[in-house]
Short mmCIF file of C-alpha atoms and ligand atoms in Angstrom, two decimals:
data_model
loop_
_atom_site.label_atom_id
_atom_site.label_comp_id
_atom_site.label_asym_id
_atom_site.label_seq_id
_atom_site.Cartn_x
_atom_site.Cartn_y
_atom_site.Cartn_z
CA MET A 12 -1.36 -41.19 -13.67
CA LEU A 13 -1.46 -37.99 -11.59
CA LEU A 14 -2.91 -36.11 -14.56
CA ASP A 15 -5.58 -38.77 -15.05
CA LYS A 16 -6.57 -38.49 -11.43
CA THR A 17 -6.73 -34.71 -11.64
CA VAL A 18 -8.82 -34.72 -14.80
CA SER A 19 -11.27 -37.29 -13.45
CA ASN A 20 -11.50 -35.43 -10.13
CA LEU A 21 -12.22 -32.17 -11.93
CA ALA A 22 -14.73 -33.80 -14.27
CA SER A 23 -16.67 -35.37 -11.42
CA LYS A 24 -16.73 -32.06 -9.52
CA LEU A 25 -17.76 -30.19 -12.65
CA PHE A 26 -20.77 -32.39 -13.21
CA SER A 27 -21.80 -32.60 -9.56
CA GLY A 28 -21.86 -28.77 -9.37
CA GLN A 29 -19.29 -28.58 -6.61
CA ILE A 30 -16.82 -26.32 -8.37
CA VAL A 31 -16.70 -22.86 -6.80
CA TRP A 32 -16.50 -20.74 -9.94
CA ARG A 33 -15.82 -17.53 -8.02
CA ASN A 34 -12.55 -19.01 -6.76
CA VAL A 35 -11.67 -20.46 -10.18
CA VAL A 36 -12.10 -17.06 -11.82
CA LEU A 37 -10.28 -15.13 -9.07
CA LEU A 38 -7.30 -17.48 -9.03
CA LEU A 39 -7.16 -17.49 -12.81
CA ILE A 40 -7.09 -13.68 -12.95
CA LEU A 41 -4.47 -13.62 -10.21
CA HIS A 42 -2.20 -15.96 -12.15
CA VAL A 43 -2.64 -14.15 -15.47
CA VAL A 44 -1.81 -10.79 -13.85
CA SER A 45 1.16 -12.33 -12.06
CA LEU A 46 2.57 -13.36 -15.47
CA GLN A 47 2.37 -9.74 -16.53
CA ALA A 48 4.03 -8.76 -13.24
CA PHE A 49 6.83 -11.21 -13.96
CA TYR A 50 7.36 -9.60 -17.38
CA PHE A 51 7.52 -6.16 -15.72
CA VAL A 52 10.04 -7.51 -13.20
CA LEU A 53 12.32 -8.56 -16.06
CA THR A 54 11.91 -5.28 -17.92
CA ILE A 55 10.74 -2.07 -16.27
CA THR A 56 10.15 -2.50 -12.54
CA LYS A 57 12.49 -0.31 -10.48
CA TRP A 58 15.06 -2.24 -8.46
CA ARG A 59 13.96 -0.51 -5.26
CA THR A 60 10.41 -1.77 -5.82
CA LEU A 61 11.81 -5.26 -6.31
CA ILE A 62 13.88 -5.10 -3.14
CA PHE A 63 10.91 -3.85 -1.15
CA GLY A 64 8.51 -6.42 -2.66
CA PHE A 65 10.89 -9.30 -2.10
CA THR A 66 11.86 -8.33 1.46
CA PHE A 67 8.30 -7.61 2.51
CA GLY A 68 6.99 -10.80 0.89
CA ALA A 69 9.73 -12.85 2.50
CA LEU A 70 8.91 -11.40 5.91
CA THR A 71 5.19 -12.11 5.56
CA GLY A 72 6.08 -15.80 5.06
CA GLN A 73 7.04 -15.87 8.74
CA GLY A 74 3.43 -14.97 9.54
CA ILE A 75 2.46 -18.33 8.09
CA THR A 76 5.34 -20.51 9.25
CA ALA A 77 6.35 -19.08 12.64
CA GLY A 78 2.84 -17.69 13.22
CA ALA A 79 -0.16 -19.59 11.84
CA HIS A 80 1.69 -22.89 11.68
CA ARG A 81 4.16 -23.31 14.53
CA LEU A 82 2.64 -20.92 17.07
CA TRP A 83 -1.11 -21.10 16.58
CA ALA A 84 -1.76 -24.45 14.88
CA HIS A 85 0.73 -26.54 16.88
CA ARG A 86 1.54 -24.45 19.96
CA CYS A 87 5.24 -25.36 19.54
CA TYR A 88 6.21 -22.33 21.60
CA LYS A 89 4.61 -19.43 23.41
CA ALA A 90 4.72 -15.83 22.25
CA LYS A 91 4.31 -12.54 24.07
CA LEU A 92 1.66 -10.09 22.90
CA PRO A 93 3.92 -7.93 20.66
CA LEU A 94 5.08 -11.01 18.77
CA ARG A 95 1.54 -12.34 18.42
CA ILE A 96 0.41 -8.98 17.03
CA PHE A 97 3.37 -8.83 14.64
CA LEU A 98 2.85 -12.40 13.38
CA CYS A 99 -0.88 -11.85 13.04
CA PHE A 100 -0.19 -8.72 10.99
CA LEU A 101 2.17 -10.66 8.70
CA GLN A 102 -0.29 -13.55 8.34
CA THR A 103 -3.10 -11.11 7.51
CA VAL A 104 -0.99 -9.69 4.68
CA THR A 105 -0.62 -13.18 3.15
CA LEU A 106 -4.40 -13.32 2.60
CA GLN A 107 -4.59 -17.03 3.40
CA ASN A 108 -7.82 -16.99 5.39
CA PRO A 109 -8.21 -15.78 9.00
CA LEU A 110 -5.93 -17.54 11.51
CA TYR A 111 -8.96 -19.22 13.08
CA GLU A 112 -9.91 -20.90 9.79
CA TRP A 113 -6.30 -21.58 8.72
CA VAL A 114 -5.53 -23.31 12.02
CA ARG A 115 -8.80 -25.28 12.06
CA ASP A 116 -8.13 -26.63 8.54
CA HIS A 117 -4.54 -27.41 9.46
CA ARG A 118 -5.45 -29.26 12.65
CA VAL A 119 -7.96 -31.38 10.77
CA HIS A 120 -5.24 -32.02 8.16
CA HIS A 121 -2.96 -33.42 10.87
CA LYS A 122 -5.62 -35.43 12.63
CA TYR A 123 -6.96 -37.06 9.47
CA THR A 124 -3.98 -36.77 7.10
CA ASP A 125 -4.70 -37.93 3.56
CA THR A 126 -8.23 -39.13 4.23
CA ASN A 127 -11.56 -37.57 3.20
CA ALA A 128 -11.53 -35.46 6.35
CA ASP A 129 -8.25 -33.82 5.29
CA PRO A 130 -9.09 -30.57 3.42
CA HIS A 131 -6.21 -31.12 0.98
CA ASN A 132 -6.17 -34.93 0.95
CA ALA A 133 -3.09 -35.79 -1.15
CA THR A 134 -4.53 -39.16 -2.21
CA ARG A 135 -6.78 -37.09 -4.53
CA GLY A 136 -3.75 -36.12 -6.63
CA PHE A 137 -1.16 -33.37 -6.93
CA PHE A 138 -3.46 -30.64 -8.24
CA PHE A 139 -6.15 -31.21 -5.64
CA SER A 140 -3.71 -31.09 -2.73
CA HIS A 141 -1.88 -28.09 -4.18
CA MET A 142 -4.70 -25.68 -5.04
CA GLY A 143 -7.66 -27.68 -6.34
CA TRP A 144 -9.08 -28.01 -2.83
CA LEU A 145 -9.70 -24.25 -2.81
CA LEU A 146 -11.73 -24.49 -6.01
CA VAL A 147 -14.34 -27.00 -4.85
CA ARG A 148 -16.68 -27.50 -1.90
CA LYS A 149 -15.11 -29.32 1.03
CA HIS A 150 -15.77 -33.02 1.57
CA PRO A 151 -18.49 -33.30 4.27
CA ASP A 152 -16.07 -35.27 6.48
CA VAL A 153 -13.79 -32.21 6.74
CA ILE A 154 -16.61 -30.21 8.26
CA THR A 155 -17.97 -33.00 10.47
CA GLN A 156 -14.56 -33.84 11.92
CA GLY A 157 -13.45 -30.20 12.02
CA LYS A 158 -16.45 -29.29 14.19
CA LYS A 159 -15.21 -31.78 16.81
CA LEU A 160 -11.84 -30.07 17.24
CA ASP A 161 -11.01 -28.14 20.37
CA LEU A 162 -10.32 -24.57 19.29
CA SER A 163 -10.72 -23.01 22.72
CA ASP A 164 -7.10 -21.81 22.73
CA LEU A 165 -7.89 -19.73 19.64
CA GLU A 166 -11.17 -18.51 21.09
CA ASN A 167 -9.25 -17.29 24.15
CA ASP A 168 -6.64 -15.48 22.08
CA SER A 169 -7.70 -11.87 21.67
CA VAL A 170 -5.35 -11.32 18.71
CA VAL A 171 -6.86 -14.25 16.77
CA MET A 172 -10.41 -13.23 17.57
CA PHE A 173 -9.79 -9.58 16.66
CA GLN A 174 -8.41 -10.65 13.30
CA LYS A 175 -11.37 -13.00 12.74
CA LYS A 176 -13.87 -10.23 13.45
CA TYR A 177 -12.36 -7.62 11.12
CA TYR A 178 -10.67 -9.89 8.57
CA LYS A 179 -12.88 -9.04 5.60
CA ILE A 180 -11.97 -5.35 5.91
CA ILE A 181 -8.36 -5.35 7.11
CA ALA A 182 -6.97 -8.25 5.07
CA PRO A 183 -7.72 -6.87 1.58
CA VAL A 184 -6.51 -3.42 2.60
CA LEU A 185 -3.25 -4.67 4.15
CA SER A 186 -2.62 -7.22 1.43
CA LEU A 187 -3.86 -5.66 -1.78
CA ILE A 188 -3.65 -1.88 -1.27
CA VAL A 189 -1.09 -0.73 1.32
CA PRO A 190 2.01 -2.55 -0.08
CA ALA A 191 1.48 -0.94 -3.50
CA LEU A 192 1.48 2.55 -2.02
CA ILE A 193 5.00 2.28 -0.64
CA PRO A 194 7.08 2.08 -3.87
CA TRP A 195 4.61 4.47 -5.50
CA TYR A 196 5.03 7.09 -2.76
CA PHE A 197 8.69 6.63 -1.80
CA PHE A 198 10.33 5.50 -5.06
CA GLU A 199 8.05 7.20 -7.60
CA GLU A 200 7.13 3.83 -9.05
CA ASP A 201 4.19 3.63 -11.45
CA LEU A 202 1.18 2.68 -9.31
CA TYR A 203 0.07 -0.25 -11.49
CA ILE A 204 3.58 -1.71 -11.70
CA SER A 205 3.91 -1.32 -7.96
CA TRP A 206 0.58 -3.08 -7.42
CA VAL A 207 1.26 -6.08 -9.65
CA THR A 208 4.71 -6.55 -8.10
CA THR A 209 4.12 -5.97 -4.40
CA CYS A 210 0.57 -7.30 -4.21
CA VAL A 211 -0.23 -9.75 -7.01
CA LEU A 212 3.15 -11.39 -7.63
CA ARG A 213 4.02 -11.46 -3.95
CA TYR A 214 0.67 -13.12 -3.19
CA VAL A 215 1.03 -15.76 -5.90
CA ILE A 216 4.58 -16.66 -4.84
CA THR A 217 3.59 -16.99 -1.17
CA LEU A 218 0.57 -19.10 -2.10
CA HIS A 219 2.55 -21.58 -4.19
CA SER A 220 5.32 -21.83 -1.58
CA THR A 221 2.69 -22.66 1.03
CA TRP A 222 0.69 -25.01 -1.18
CA ALA A 223 3.87 -26.94 -2.08
CA VAL A 224 3.97 -28.22 1.50
CA ASN A 225 0.59 -29.87 1.02
CA SER A 226 1.33 -31.24 -2.45
CA VAL A 227 5.06 -31.71 -3.18
CA ALA A 228 5.95 -32.63 0.42
CA HIS A 229 3.12 -35.18 0.49
CA ILE A 230 4.31 -36.87 -2.70
CA TRP A 231 8.07 -36.64 -3.36
CA GLY A 232 10.89 -37.28 -0.90
CA ASN A 233 12.03 -39.80 1.66
CA LYS A 234 10.51 -40.94 4.94
CA PRO A 235 13.15 -41.43 7.64
CA TYR A 236 10.69 -41.14 10.55
CA ASP A 237 7.54 -42.92 9.38
CA LYS A 238 7.38 -44.88 6.16
CA ASN A 239 3.67 -45.59 6.61
CA ILE A 240 2.48 -42.04 5.94
CA LYS A 241 2.53 -39.90 2.79
CA PRO A 242 4.38 -36.78 4.05
CA THR A 243 8.04 -36.64 3.02
CA GLU A 244 11.31 -34.83 3.61
CA ASN A 245 11.81 -32.41 0.73
CA ILE A 246 14.67 -29.92 0.69
CA ALA A 247 13.30 -27.79 -2.16
CA VAL A 248 10.07 -27.22 -0.24
CA SER A 249 12.07 -26.50 2.90
CA ILE A 250 13.93 -23.73 1.11
CA VAL A 251 10.86 -22.03 -0.36
CA ALA A 252 8.73 -22.62 2.73
CA TYR A 253 11.27 -21.73 5.42
CA GLY A 254 11.79 -25.21 6.84
CA GLU A 255 8.29 -26.60 6.41
CA GLY A 256 9.39 -29.21 3.86
CA TRP A 257 10.83 -31.55 6.50
CA HIS A 258 7.32 -32.84 6.47
CA ASN A 259 7.73 -36.51 7.36
CA TYR A 260 9.36 -35.35 10.59
CA HIS A 261 6.71 -32.69 11.12
CA HIS A 262 3.81 -35.14 10.83
CA VAL A 263 5.48 -37.43 13.35
CA PHE A 264 6.46 -34.68 15.81
CA PRO A 265 4.16 -31.73 15.05
CA TRP A 266 4.89 -30.00 18.36
CA ASP A 267 8.62 -29.46 17.61
CA TYR A 268 9.21 -25.71 17.06
CA LYS A 269 11.94 -26.53 14.49
CA ALA A 270 9.57 -28.72 12.43
CA ALA A 271 12.72 -30.69 11.59
CA GLU A 272 15.34 -32.91 13.16
CA LEU A 273 18.43 -31.10 11.89
CA GLY A 274 17.52 -28.29 9.56
CA ASN A 275 20.20 -25.61 9.58
CA TYR A 276 18.98 -22.05 9.32
CA ARG A 277 19.46 -21.92 5.54
CA THR A 278 16.81 -24.57 5.04
CA ASN A 279 14.77 -23.50 8.05
CA LEU A 280 14.39 -19.73 8.19
CA SER A 281 11.45 -20.02 10.59
CA THR A 282 13.59 -21.71 13.20
CA ALA A 283 16.10 -18.87 12.79
CA PHE A 284 13.28 -16.37 13.31
CA ILE A 285 11.86 -18.13 16.39
CA ASP A 286 15.36 -18.46 17.91
CA LEU A 287 15.89 -14.75 17.35
CA MET A 288 12.55 -13.97 19.01
CA ALA A 289 13.52 -16.23 21.94
CA LYS A 290 16.77 -14.27 22.32
CA ILE A 291 14.89 -11.01 22.74
CA GLY A 292 12.39 -12.70 25.09
CA TRP A 293 9.30 -12.51 22.88
CA ALA A 294 9.19 -16.31 22.30
CA TYR A 295 9.55 -18.79 25.13
CA ASP A 296 8.83 -22.42 26.14
CA LEU A 297 10.16 -23.72 22.83
CA LYS A 298 9.34 -27.43 22.53
CA SER A 299 11.53 -30.00 20.82
CA VAL A 300 11.98 -33.75 20.64
CA SER A 301 14.60 -35.55 22.76
CA PRO A 302 17.35 -37.45 20.88
CA GLU A 303 16.26 -40.69 22.55
CA MET A 304 12.62 -40.35 21.54
CA LEU A 305 13.74 -39.54 18.02
CA ARG A 306 16.07 -42.55 17.83
CA GLN A 307 13.37 -44.93 19.04
CA ARG A 308 10.84 -43.64 16.56
CA LYS A 309 13.26 -43.89 13.65
CA MET A 310 14.08 -47.47 14.61
CA ARG A 311 10.42 -48.39 14.91
CA THR A 312 8.82 -46.81 11.83
CA GLY A 313 11.57 -45.14 9.76
CA ASP A 314 12.20 -46.11 6.16
CA TRP A 315 15.70 -47.56 5.96
CA ASP A 316 15.57 -48.39 2.26
CA TYR A 317 16.36 -45.01 0.74
C1 ST9 B 18 -4.91 -20.62 1.38
C2 ST9 B 18 -4.71 -21.42 2.61
O1 ST9 B 18 -4.21 -20.69 0.43
C3 ST9 B 18 -3.47 -22.26 2.49
C4 ST9 B 18 -3.31 -23.12 3.71
C5 ST9 B 18 -2.24 -24.13 3.48
C6 ST9 B 18 -1.81 -24.80 4.72
C7 ST9 B 18 -0.43 -25.40 4.52
C8 ST9 B 18 0.14 -25.83 5.77
C9 ST9 B 18 1.53 -26.34 5.61
C10 ST9 B 18 2.45 -25.93 6.70
C11 ST9 B 18 2.85 -24.48 6.67
C12 ST9 B 18 3.59 -24.09 5.45
C13 ST9 B 18 3.87 -22.65 5.35
C14 ST9 B 18 4.70 -22.25 4.15
C15 ST9 B 18 4.84 -20.78 4.00
C16 ST9 B 18 5.79 -20.34 3.00
C17 ST9 B 18 5.94 -18.88 2.98
C18 ST9 B 18 6.92 -18.26 2.06
N1 ST9 B 18 -13.75 -27.54 10.45
O2 ST9 B 18 -15.04 -23.15 4.04
P1 ST9 B 18 -16.50 -23.27 3.71
C19 ST9 B 18 -17.49 -25.01 8.09
S1 ST9 B 18 -6.25 -19.53 1.38
C20 ST9 B 18 -14.96 -27.20 10.90
O3 ST9 B 18 -17.13 -22.12 3.01
P2 ST9 B 18 -17.19 -24.88 1.45
C21 ST9 B 18 -17.45 -23.48 8.07
O4 ST9 B 18 -17.24 -22.94 9.34
C22 ST9 B 18 -6.16 -18.74 -0.16
N2 ST9 B 18 -15.84 -26.55 10.16
O5 ST9 B 18 -16.71 -24.64 2.93
C23 ST9 B 18 -18.79 -23.19 7.49
O6 ST9 B 18 -19.76 -23.29 8.51
P3 ST9 B 18 -20.60 -22.05 9.02
C24 ST9 B 18 -7.28 -17.78 -0.32
C25 ST9 B 18 -15.49 -26.23 8.92
O7 ST9 B 18 -18.52 -24.27 1.19
C26 ST9 B 18 -19.05 -24.31 6.50
O8 ST9 B 18 -18.27 -25.41 6.99
N3 ST9 B 18 -8.57 -18.39 -0.14
C27 ST9 B 18 -14.25 -26.56 8.39
O9 ST9 B 18 -17.04 -26.32 1.21
C28 ST9 B 18 -18.67 -23.97 5.09
O10 ST9 B 18 -17.29 -23.56 5.05
C29 ST9 B 18 -9.21 -19.10 -1.09
O11 ST9 B 18 -8.71 -19.25 -2.18
C30 ST9 B 18 -13.35 -27.26 9.20
N4 ST9 B 18 -12.12 -27.60 8.79
O12 ST9 B 18 -16.13 -24.04 0.57
C31 ST9 B 18 -10.57 -19.73 -0.86
N5 ST9 B 18 -14.18 -26.10 7.12
O13 ST9 B 18 -21.34 -21.58 7.82
C32 ST9 B 18 -11.10 -19.60 0.51
C33 ST9 B 18 -15.34 -25.49 6.87
O14 ST9 B 18 -21.42 -22.61 10.13
N6 ST9 B 18 -12.03 -20.68 0.81
N7 ST9 B 18 -16.13 -25.56 7.95
O15 ST9 B 18 -19.55 -21.06 9.48
C34 ST9 B 18 -13.22 -20.91 0.22
O16 ST9 B 18 -13.65 -20.20 -0.70
C35 ST9 B 18 -14.04 -22.08 0.73
O17 ST9 B 18 -13.54 -22.45 1.98
C36 ST9 B 18 -13.98 -23.32 -0.23
C37 ST9 B 18 -14.81 -24.46 0.41
C38 ST9 B 18 -14.57 -23.00 -1.57
C39 ST9 B 18 -12.55 -23.83 -0.38
ZN1 ZN B 19 0.99 -32.20 5.76
ZN1 ZN B 20 1.54 -28.76 10.72
#
C-alpha cells in the first residue's frame, strides 16, 4: 500500500518533470559513500576517530532539536546570545538548510499538517514524508501559505540573519571540511577515512534521525492527546531524535520546551540539554503545559483505545 503510493507518486513526478535530479544524484552519492564509511567503521577506522565523529555528530543534533526546532521554530524558551551562537553553529554543521528556511518550512508544517501546504505531507506516503519531499519541487500551496507566515522574529535575530547571509560559504566548510581535519591532524587518521566517517556518515545519520520525525512519527505509534491527527508517540524516534518522537503531544502543544508530557532524559536528550542551559543561565522563560490543561485535552481528544 505504502509502496504503491510511493511508486505512483514518483512516477507522476517523473513524468511531470518535477523531480530535482541534482538532489537525487547528490543524495544517492551521499548514501553510497556512507555505505563505504560504514564498512570502514567496522574494519579500519581508528577508535579515536569514531569517538570524535560520534560525539561531535551527537552534539550537532542539539542544533536541530534544542536550536532550530524548540528555540527558533516554536520559541519554547529564550536563549542568551552565546547559546544562540552555539546552537546556530551546531545547526550549520548539520547542513539542513539555513535556520530561516528550516523554521519557515517547519512552521508551515505545523500550521497545515498533512495537507498540500505541508512540505512533507505524510498523506503522500512514507518515502515522500521521509526524504522524497527534498527530491521534488514543492507543492504550490507550501509556498503560497508559507509566504503568509510571520517570520519577523527571525528577521530581527542577528544570529539567524548572519547565518542566512553567509550560509552557502560557511555551511559546506563547517560541515564537509573542518570535521575531517580533526582526526587527520590529531590522530593521524587517513584523510579520506576521516572524511567519510566524520562528514558523510555523520551527515547521513543525522538526516535520517531528523527525517524519521516527519515520516515514522507521522505514521506509527499511539495518539494519547489527539486521535484526529496523524502525528504519533514513538519511542524509537524519541531515542534517535532526542525526544522529538513524542510527536502527537508536540503537535498538540508545540510551545512546550520538553516536546513531551513525561519524557525522561534518556528519551529526551534535548530537554536535558535545555535544562542544563537553564541552570547556567543561558536559557530562560522555559514554557510548559499545566497538568490541568493537559488533562482536559486528553479527555477531550485523546485516543483511549490503545
Ligand atoms: C533537510 C531538512 O533535511 C530537514 C528538515 C526536517 C524537519 C523535521 C522537523 C521535526 C522536528 C525536529 C526533529 C529533529 C531531530 C534531530 C535529530 C538529531 C540527531 N514558505 O525551496 P525552493 C519559496 S535539508 C514560503 O527552491 P522548490 C522560496 O523562498 C537537507 N516560501 O522550492 C523560493 O522563493 P524565492 C539538505 C517558500 O523549487 C521559492 O519558494 N537539503 C517556502 O520547489 C522556491 O523555493 C536538501 O536536500 C515556504 N515554506 O524546490 C535540499 N518554501 O525564489 C534542499 C519555498 O522568492 N532543498 N519557498 O526565494 C531544495 O533543493 C529545494 O528546496 C527543493 C524544492 C528541491 C526541495
Ligand atoms: Zn510533525
Ligand atoms: Zn515542531
